[in-house]
PDB file of C-alpha atoms in Angstrom:
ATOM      1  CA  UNK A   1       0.000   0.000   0.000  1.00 80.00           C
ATOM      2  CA  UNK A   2       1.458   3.064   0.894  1.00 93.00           C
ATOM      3  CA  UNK A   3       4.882   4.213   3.168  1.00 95.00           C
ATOM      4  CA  UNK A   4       5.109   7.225   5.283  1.00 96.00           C
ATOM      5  CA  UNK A   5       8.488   8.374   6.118  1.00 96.00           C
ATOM      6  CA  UNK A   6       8.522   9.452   9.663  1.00 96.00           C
ATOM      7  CA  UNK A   7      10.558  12.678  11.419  1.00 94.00           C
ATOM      8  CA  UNK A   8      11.074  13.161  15.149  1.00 92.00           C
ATOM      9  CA  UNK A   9       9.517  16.262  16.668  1.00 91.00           C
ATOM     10  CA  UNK A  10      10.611  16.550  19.289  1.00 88.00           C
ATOM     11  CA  UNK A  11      14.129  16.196  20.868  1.00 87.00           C
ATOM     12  CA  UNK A  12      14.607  12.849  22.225  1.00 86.00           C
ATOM     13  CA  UNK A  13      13.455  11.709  19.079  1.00 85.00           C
ATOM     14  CA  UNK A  14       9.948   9.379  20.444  1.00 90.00           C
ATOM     15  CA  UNK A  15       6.950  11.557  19.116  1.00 94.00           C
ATOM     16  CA  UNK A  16       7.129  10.334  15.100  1.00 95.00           C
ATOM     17  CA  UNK A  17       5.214  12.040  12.691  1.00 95.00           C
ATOM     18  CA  UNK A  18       4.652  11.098   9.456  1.00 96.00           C
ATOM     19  CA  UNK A  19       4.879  12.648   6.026  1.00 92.00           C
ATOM     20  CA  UNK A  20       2.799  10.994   2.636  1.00 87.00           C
ATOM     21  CA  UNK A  21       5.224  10.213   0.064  1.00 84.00           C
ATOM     22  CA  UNK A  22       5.026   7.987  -3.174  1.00 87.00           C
ATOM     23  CA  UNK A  23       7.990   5.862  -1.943  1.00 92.00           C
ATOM     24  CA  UNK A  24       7.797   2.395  -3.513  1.00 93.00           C
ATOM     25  CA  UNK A  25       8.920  -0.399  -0.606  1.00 93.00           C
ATOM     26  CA  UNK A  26      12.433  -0.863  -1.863  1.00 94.00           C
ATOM     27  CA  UNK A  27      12.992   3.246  -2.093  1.00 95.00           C
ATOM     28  CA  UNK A  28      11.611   3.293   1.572  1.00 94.00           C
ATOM     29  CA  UNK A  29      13.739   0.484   3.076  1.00 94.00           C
ATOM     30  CA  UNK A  30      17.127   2.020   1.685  1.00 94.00           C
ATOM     31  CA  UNK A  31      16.125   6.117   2.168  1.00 94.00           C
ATOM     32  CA  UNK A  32      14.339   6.278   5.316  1.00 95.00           C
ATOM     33  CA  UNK A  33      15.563   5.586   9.403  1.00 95.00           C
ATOM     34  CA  UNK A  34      12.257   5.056  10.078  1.00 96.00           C
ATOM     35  CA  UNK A  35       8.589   4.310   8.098  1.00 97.00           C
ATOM     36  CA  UNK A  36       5.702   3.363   8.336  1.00 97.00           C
ATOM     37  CA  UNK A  37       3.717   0.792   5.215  1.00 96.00           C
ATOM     38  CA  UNK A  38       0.091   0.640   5.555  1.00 94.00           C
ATOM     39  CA  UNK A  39      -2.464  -2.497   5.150  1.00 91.00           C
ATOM     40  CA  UNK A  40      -6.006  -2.352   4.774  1.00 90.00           C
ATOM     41  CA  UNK A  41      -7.286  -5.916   6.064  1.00 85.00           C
ATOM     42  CA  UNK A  42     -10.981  -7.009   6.531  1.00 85.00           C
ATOM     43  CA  UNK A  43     -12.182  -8.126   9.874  1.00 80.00           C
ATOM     44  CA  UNK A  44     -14.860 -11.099  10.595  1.00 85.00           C
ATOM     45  CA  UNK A  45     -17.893  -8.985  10.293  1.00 88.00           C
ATOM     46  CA  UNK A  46     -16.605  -7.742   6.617  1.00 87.00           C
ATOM     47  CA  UNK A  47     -15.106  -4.326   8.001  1.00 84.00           C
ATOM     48  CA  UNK A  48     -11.984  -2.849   6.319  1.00 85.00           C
ATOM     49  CA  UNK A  49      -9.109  -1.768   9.209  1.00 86.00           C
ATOM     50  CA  UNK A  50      -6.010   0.079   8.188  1.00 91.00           C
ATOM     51  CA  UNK A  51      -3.010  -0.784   9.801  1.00 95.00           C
ATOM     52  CA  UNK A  52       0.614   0.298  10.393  1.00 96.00           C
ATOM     53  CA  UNK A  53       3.469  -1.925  10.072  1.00 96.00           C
ATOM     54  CA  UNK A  54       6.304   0.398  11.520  1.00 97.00           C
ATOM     55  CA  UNK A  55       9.967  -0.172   9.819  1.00 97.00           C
ATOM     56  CA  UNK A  56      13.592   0.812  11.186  1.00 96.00           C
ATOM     57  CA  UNK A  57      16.152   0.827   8.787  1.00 95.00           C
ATOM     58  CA  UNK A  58      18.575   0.231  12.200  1.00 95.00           C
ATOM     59  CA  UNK A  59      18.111  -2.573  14.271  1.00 96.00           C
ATOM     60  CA  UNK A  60      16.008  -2.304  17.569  1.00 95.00           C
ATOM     61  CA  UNK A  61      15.066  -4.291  20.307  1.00 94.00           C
ATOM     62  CA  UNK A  62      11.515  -4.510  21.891  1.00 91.00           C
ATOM     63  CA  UNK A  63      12.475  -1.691  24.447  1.00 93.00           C
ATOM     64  CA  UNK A  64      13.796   1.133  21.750  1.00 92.00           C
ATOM     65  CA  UNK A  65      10.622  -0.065  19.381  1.00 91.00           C
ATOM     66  CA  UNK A  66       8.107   0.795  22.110  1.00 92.00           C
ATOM     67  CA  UNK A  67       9.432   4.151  22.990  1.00 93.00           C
ATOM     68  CA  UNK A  68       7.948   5.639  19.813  1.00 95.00           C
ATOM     69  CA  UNK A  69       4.688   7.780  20.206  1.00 96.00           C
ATOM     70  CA  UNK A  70       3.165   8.165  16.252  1.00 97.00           C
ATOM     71  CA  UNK A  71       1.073  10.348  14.843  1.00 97.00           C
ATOM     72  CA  UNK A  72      -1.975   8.599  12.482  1.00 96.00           C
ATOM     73  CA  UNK A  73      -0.987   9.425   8.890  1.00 95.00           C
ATOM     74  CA  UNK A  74      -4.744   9.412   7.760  1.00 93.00           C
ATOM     75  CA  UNK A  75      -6.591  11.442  10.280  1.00 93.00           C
ATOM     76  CA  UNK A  76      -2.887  13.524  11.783  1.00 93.00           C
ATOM     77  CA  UNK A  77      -5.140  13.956  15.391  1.00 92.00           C
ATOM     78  CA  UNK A  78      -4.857  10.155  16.569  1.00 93.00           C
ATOM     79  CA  UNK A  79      -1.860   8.564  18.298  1.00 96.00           C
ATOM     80  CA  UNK A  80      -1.816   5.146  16.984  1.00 97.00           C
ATOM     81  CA  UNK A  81      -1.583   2.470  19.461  1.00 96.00           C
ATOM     82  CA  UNK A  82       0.084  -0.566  18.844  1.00 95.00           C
ATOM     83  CA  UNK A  83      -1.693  -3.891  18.849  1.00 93.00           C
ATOM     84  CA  UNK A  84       0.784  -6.600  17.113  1.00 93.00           C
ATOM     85  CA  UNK A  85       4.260  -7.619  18.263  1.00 93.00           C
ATOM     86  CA  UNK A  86       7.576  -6.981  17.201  1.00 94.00           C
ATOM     87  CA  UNK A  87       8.214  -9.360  13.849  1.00 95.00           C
ATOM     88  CA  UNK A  88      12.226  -8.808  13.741  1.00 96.00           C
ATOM     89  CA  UNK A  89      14.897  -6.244  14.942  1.00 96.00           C
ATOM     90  CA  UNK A  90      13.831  -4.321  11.704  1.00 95.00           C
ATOM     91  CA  UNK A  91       9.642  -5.018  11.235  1.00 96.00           C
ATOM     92  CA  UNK A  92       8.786  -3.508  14.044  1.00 96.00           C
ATOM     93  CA  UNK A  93       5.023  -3.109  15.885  1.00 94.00           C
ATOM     94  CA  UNK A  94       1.851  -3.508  13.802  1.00 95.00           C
ATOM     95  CA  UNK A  95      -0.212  -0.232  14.548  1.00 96.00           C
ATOM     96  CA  UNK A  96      -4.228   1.439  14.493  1.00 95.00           C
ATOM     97  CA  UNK A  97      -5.283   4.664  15.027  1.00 95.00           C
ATOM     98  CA  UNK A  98      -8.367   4.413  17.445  1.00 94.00           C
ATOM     99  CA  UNK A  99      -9.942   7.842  16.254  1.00 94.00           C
ATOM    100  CA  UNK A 100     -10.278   5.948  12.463  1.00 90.00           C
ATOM    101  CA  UNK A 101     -11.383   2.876  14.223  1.00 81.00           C
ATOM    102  CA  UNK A 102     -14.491   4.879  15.371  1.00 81.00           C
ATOM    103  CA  UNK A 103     -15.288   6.615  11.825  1.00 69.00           C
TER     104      UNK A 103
END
């Protein structure tokens, strides 16, 4: 789907937001520290959910992953919350905003 190249804003470098961007998934995994790729998948009652999958270009273990706060590149007011582990040291958390969740 798409990838959203994130930028800290703040100075320890946690609070992510994201910028949209036509990367393809091989421009995003060598140009940008940090990104997030979208899904859209369809839930047991036949409802579409967009997620996040977020990806690190540098290795990190589960306690640098989790220190990231992220801004929701569809709505920019939602923090998205993370609800799906860890896949390597580079596919990090799977992510939904709970303000779209509610739309």
């Amino acid at each position: 789907m798409a990838n959203y190249p994130l930028k800290a804003s703040n100075k320890e470098g946690t609070l992510l937001l994201p910028n949209n961007s036509s990367y393809s998934d091989e421009y995003a995994e060598k140009t940008c520290d940090l990104f997030l790729r979208s899904s859209v998948e369809q839930d047991g009652q036949g409802k579409l959910h967009k997620y996040y999958r977020l990806h690190a270009k540098q290795a990190h273990n589960t306690e640098m992953a989790l220190a990231y706060d992220i801004q929701c590149p569809e709505c920019r007011v939602g923090m998205l919350k993370q609800i799906g582990r860890q896949l390597n040291y580079n596919e990090l958390g799977l992510y939904r905003c709970p303000v779209c969740d509610r739309k």
